[in-house]
CSV table of C-alpha atoms and ligand atoms in Angstrom, one decimal:
chain,number,residue,atom,x,y,z
A,2,UNK,CA,0.0,0.0,0.0
A,3,UNK,CA,2.9,2.4,0.7
A,4,UNK,CA,4.1,2.1,-2.8
A,5,UNK,CA,0.7,2.2,-4.4
A,6,UNK,CA,-0.4,5.3,-2.5
A,7,UNK,CA,2.9,7.3,-2.5
A,8,UNK,CA,4.3,6.7,-6.0
A,9,UNK,CA,4.1,9.9,-8.0
A,10,UNK,CA,4.9,10.9,-11.6
A,11,UNK,CA,8.3,12.5,-11.5
A,12,UNK,CA,9.2,15.3,-13.9
A,13,UNK,CA,12.6,16.5,-12.6
A,14,UNK,CA,15.6,14.1,-12.5
A,15,UNK,CA,19.1,14.1,-11.3
A,16,UNK,CA,21.8,13.4,-13.9
A,17,UNK,CA,22.9,10.1,-12.4
A,18,UNK,CA,22.3,7.0,-14.5
A,19,UNK,CA,20.1,4.2,-13.3
A,20,UNK,CA,22.4,1.4,-12.2
A,21,UNK,CA,22.0,-2.2,-13.5
A,22,UNK,CA,20.8,-3.7,-10.2
A,23,UNK,CA,17.9,-1.3,-9.9
A,24,UNK,CA,17.1,-1.4,-13.6
A,25,UNK,CA,17.0,-5.2,-13.5
A,26,UNK,CA,14.6,-5.2,-10.6
A,27,UNK,CA,12.3,-2.8,-12.3
A,28,UNK,CA,12.4,-4.8,-15.5
A,29,UNK,CA,11.7,-8.0,-13.6
A,30,UNK,CA,8.6,-6.4,-12.1
A,31,UNK,CA,7.5,-5.7,-15.7
A,32,UNK,CA,8.2,-9.2,-16.7
A,33,UNK,CA,5.9,-10.5,-13.9
A,34,UNK,CA,2.9,-8.4,-14.8
A,35,UNK,CA,-0.2,-10.5,-15.6
A,36,UNK,CA,-1.2,-10.9,-19.2
A,37,UNK,CA,-4.5,-12.1,-20.6
A,38,UNK,CA,-4.3,-15.9,-20.9
A,39,UNK,CA,-0.7,-15.6,-19.9
A,40,UNK,CA,0.2,-14.7,-23.5
A,41,UNK,CA,3.2,-12.6,-22.4
A,42,UNK,CA,3.0,-10.6,-25.6
A,43,UNK,CA,4.7,-7.5,-24.2
A,44,UNK,CA,8.3,-6.5,-24.8
A,45,UNK,CA,10.4,-3.9,-22.9
A,46,UNK,CA,13.3,-2.1,-24.4
A,47,UNK,CA,15.5,-0.4,-21.7
A,48,UNK,CA,17.4,2.5,-23.2
A,49,UNK,CA,20.3,4.1,-21.3
A,50,UNK,CA,22.4,4.9,-24.4
A,51,UNK,CA,22.2,8.7,-24.5
A,52,UNK,CA,22.1,8.9,-28.3
A,53,UNK,CA,19.1,6.5,-28.5
A,54,UNK,CA,17.4,8.1,-25.5
A,55,UNK,CA,17.7,11.6,-27.2
A,56,UNK,CA,16.5,10.1,-30.5
A,57,UNK,CA,13.4,8.7,-28.8
A,58,UNK,CA,12.8,12.0,-27.0
A,59,UNK,CA,13.1,13.9,-30.3
A,60,UNK,CA,10.7,11.5,-32.0
A,61,UNK,CA,8.2,11.8,-29.1
A,62,UNK,CA,8.4,15.6,-29.2
A,63,UNK,CA,7.8,15.6,-33.0
A,64,UNK,CA,4.5,13.8,-32.5
A,65,UNK,CA,3.3,16.8,-30.5
A,66,UNK,CA,5.0,19.3,-32.8
A,67,UNK,CA,7.1,20.5,-29.8
A,68,UNK,CA,10.9,20.8,-29.4
A,69,UNK,CA,11.2,20.3,-25.6
A,70,UNK,CA,12.4,17.1,-24.0
A,71,UNK,CA,9.2,15.1,-23.2
A,72,UNK,CA,11.4,12.8,-21.0
A,73,UNK,CA,12.1,15.6,-18.5
A,74,UNK,CA,15.8,14.9,-18.5
A,75,UNK,CA,15.4,11.4,-17.3
A,76,UNK,CA,18.5,9.4,-18.2
A,77,UNK,CA,16.7,6.1,-18.8
A,78,UNK,CA,13.6,5.1,-20.7
A,79,UNK,CA,11.9,1.7,-20.9
A,80,UNK,CA,9.8,1.5,-24.1
A,81,UNK,CA,6.9,-0.9,-23.7
A,82,UNK,CA,5.7,-2.5,-26.9
A,83,UNK,CA,3.2,-5.2,-27.7
A,84,UNK,CA,2.6,-7.8,-30.4
A,85,UNK,CA,-0.7,-6.8,-32.0
A,86,UNK,CA,-1.2,-10.3,-33.4
A,87,UNK,CA,-1.7,-11.6,-29.8
A,88,UNK,CA,-4.8,-10.2,-28.0
A,89,UNK,CA,-5.0,-8.1,-25.8
A,90,UNK,CA,-2.2,-5.6,-26.3
A,91,UNK,CA,-3.1,-2.3,-24.7
A,92,UNK,CA,-4.4,-3.9,-21.5
A,93,UNK,CA,-1.4,-6.1,-21.1
A,94,UNK,CA,1.1,-3.4,-21.9
A,95,UNK,CA,-0.6,-1.0,-19.4
A,96,UNK,CA,-0.2,-3.4,-16.6
A,97,UNK,CA,3.5,-3.8,-17.4
A,98,UNK,CA,3.8,0.0,-17.3
A,99,UNK,CA,2.0,0.0,-13.9
A,100,UNK,CA,4.4,-2.6,-12.5
A,101,UNK,CA,7.4,-0.7,-13.8
A,102,UNK,CA,6.3,2.6,-12.2
A,103,UNK,CA,5.4,1.0,-8.8
A,104,UNK,CA,8.7,-1.0,-8.8
A,105,UNK,CA,10.7,2.1,-9.6
A,106,UNK,CA,9.2,3.8,-6.6
A,107,UNK,CA,9.8,0.8,-4.4
A,108,UNK,CA,13.5,0.8,-5.2
A,109,UNK,CA,14.0,4.5,-4.8
A,110,UNK,CA,13.7,5.7,-8.4
A,111,UNK,CA,11.4,8.2,-10.0
A,112,UNK,CA,9.3,7.4,-13.1
A,113,UNK,CA,6.6,8.7,-15.3
A,114,UNK,CA,4.5,7.2,-18.1
A,115,UNK,CA,5.2,9.2,-21.2
A,116,UNK,CA,2.7,8.7,-24.0
A,117,UNK,CA,2.9,8.8,-27.8
A,118,UNK,CA,4.8,5.5,-28.1
A,119,UNK,CA,2.2,4.3,-30.5
A,120,UNK,CA,2.8,7.2,-33.0
A,121,UNK,CA,6.6,6.9,-32.4
A,122,UNK,CA,6.7,3.3,-33.6
A,123,UNK,CA,4.3,3.8,-36.5
A,124,UNK,CA,6.9,6.0,-38.3
A,125,UNK,CA,9.6,4.7,-40.6
A,126,UNK,CA,12.3,5.9,-38.1
A,127,UNK,CA,10.5,3.9,-35.4
A,128,UNK,CA,10.3,0.8,-37.4
A,129,UNK,CA,14.0,1.1,-38.3
A,130,UNK,CA,14.7,1.2,-34.5
A,131,UNK,CA,12.7,-1.9,-33.9
A,132,UNK,CA,14.7,-3.7,-36.7
A,133,UNK,CA,17.9,-2.5,-35.2
A,134,UNK,CA,16.9,-3.9,-31.8
A,135,UNK,CA,16.1,-7.3,-33.4
A,136,UNK,CA,12.4,-6.9,-32.9
A,137,UNK,CA,9.4,-7.4,-35.2
A,138,UNK,CA,8.6,-4.1,-36.9
A,139,UNK,CA,4.8,-4.6,-36.4
A,140,UNK,CA,5.1,-4.1,-32.6
A,141,UNK,CA,2.8,-1.5,-31.2
A,142,UNK,CA,4.1,1.2,-28.8
A,143,UNK,CA,2.1,1.2,-25.6
A,144,UNK,CA,4.0,3.7,-23.5
A,145,UNK,CA,7.4,4.9,-22.3
A,146,UNK,CA,8.4,4.6,-18.7
A,147,UNK,CA,11.1,7.2,-18.0
A,148,UNK,CA,13.3,6.4,-15.0
A,149,UNK,CA,15.9,8.2,-12.9
A,150,UNK,CA,16.7,9.5,-9.5
A,151,UNK,CA,14.0,12.0,-8.5
A,152,UNK,CA,14.8,15.6,-8.1
A,153,UNK,CA,11.3,16.6,-6.8
A,154,UNK,CA,8.7,15.3,-4.3
A,155,UNK,CA,5.3,16.1,-5.8
A,156,UNK,CA,2.2,15.6,-3.7
A,157,UNK,CA,-0.8,13.5,-4.8
A,158,UNK,CA,-3.7,15.6,-6.1
A,159,UNK,CA,-7.0,15.1,-4.3
A,160,UNK,CA,-9.0,12.1,-5.5
A,161,UNK,CA,-12.3,12.9,-7.4
A,162,UNK,CA,-15.4,12.0,-5.6
A,163,UNK,CA,-17.9,9.3,-6.7
A,164,UNK,CA,-15.4,6.9,-8.1
A,165,UNK,CA,-16.2,4.0,-5.8
A,166,UNK,CA,-19.5,2.2,-5.7
A,167,UNK,CA,-20.0,-0.3,-2.9
A,168,UNK,CA,-23.1,-2.5,-3.2
B,209,FMN,C1,-1.8,6.6,-20.1
B,209,FMN,C2,-1.0,7.7,-19.4
B,209,FMN,C3,-0.3,8.6,-20.2
B,209,FMN,C4,0.5,9.6,-19.6
B,209,FMN,N1,1.2,10.4,-20.4
B,209,FMN,C5,2.0,11.4,-19.9
B,209,FMN,C6,2.8,12.2,-20.7
B,209,FMN,O1,2.9,12.0,-21.9
B,209,FMN,N2,3.6,13.1,-20.1
B,209,FMN,C7,3.5,13.3,-18.7
B,209,FMN,O2,4.2,14.2,-18.2
B,209,FMN,N3,2.8,12.5,-17.9
B,209,FMN,C8,2.0,11.6,-18.5
B,209,FMN,N4,1.3,10.7,-17.7
B,209,FMN,C9,1.3,10.9,-16.2
B,209,FMN,C10,0.0,11.5,-15.6
B,209,FMN,O3,-0.1,12.8,-16.0
B,209,FMN,C11,0.0,11.3,-14.1
B,209,FMN,O4,0.0,9.9,-13.8
B,209,FMN,C12,-1.2,11.9,-13.5
B,209,FMN,O5,-1.1,13.3,-13.6
B,209,FMN,C13,-1.4,11.6,-12.0
B,209,FMN,O6,-0.2,11.9,-11.3
B,209,FMN,P1,0.6,10.7,-10.4
B,209,FMN,O7,1.1,9.7,-11.4
B,209,FMN,O8,1.7,11.5,-9.7
B,209,FMN,O9,-0.4,10.1,-9.5
B,209,FMN,C14,0.5,9.7,-18.2
B,209,FMN,C15,-0.1,8.8,-17.4
B,209,FMN,C16,-0.9,7.8,-18.0
B,209,FMN,C17,-1.6,6.8,-17.1
């Protein structure tokens, strides 16, 4: 409950890179997310190489027509992709992203879901990256989980009323 209630989306990061031992724990949490009929059709690409990280940031910004860094300076990004030939994709991928973000908090890292992975990997440049990574080029982008050491402590916003019905 501590993790689930206190994890927040982090949008300011220190420069320090995420070390292997923490990255591996976060990735393992993603690997163990439930998938419909245990199809395990979700792939995670962990990017710490600055050139690739910056390329993904630029492609993501281009989807919005912006030129800021949509990854908020985070040194690491885990791209979550799904095989569209195996149903369901978005639901399974979203649970993986949830596990990644909660695990990140649990090991002392900050994280945030950054959208527009779908559009990023629909482009020729995106498909070229998938090929370069040895993946099928029809994979669908679900989301990006940025990771790093947090440089802010945002508070949770109040919960909207009326979202629980108990019968
Ligand atoms: C599907 C989804 C897409 C999101 N996309 C972005 C995004 O592109 N950029 C961003 O800064 N935050 C993004 N977020 C983070 C939300 O803004 C954040 O979860 C929300 O404001 C609640 O804050 P909290 O995570 O700290 O509880 C996304 C979250 C979800 C679940």
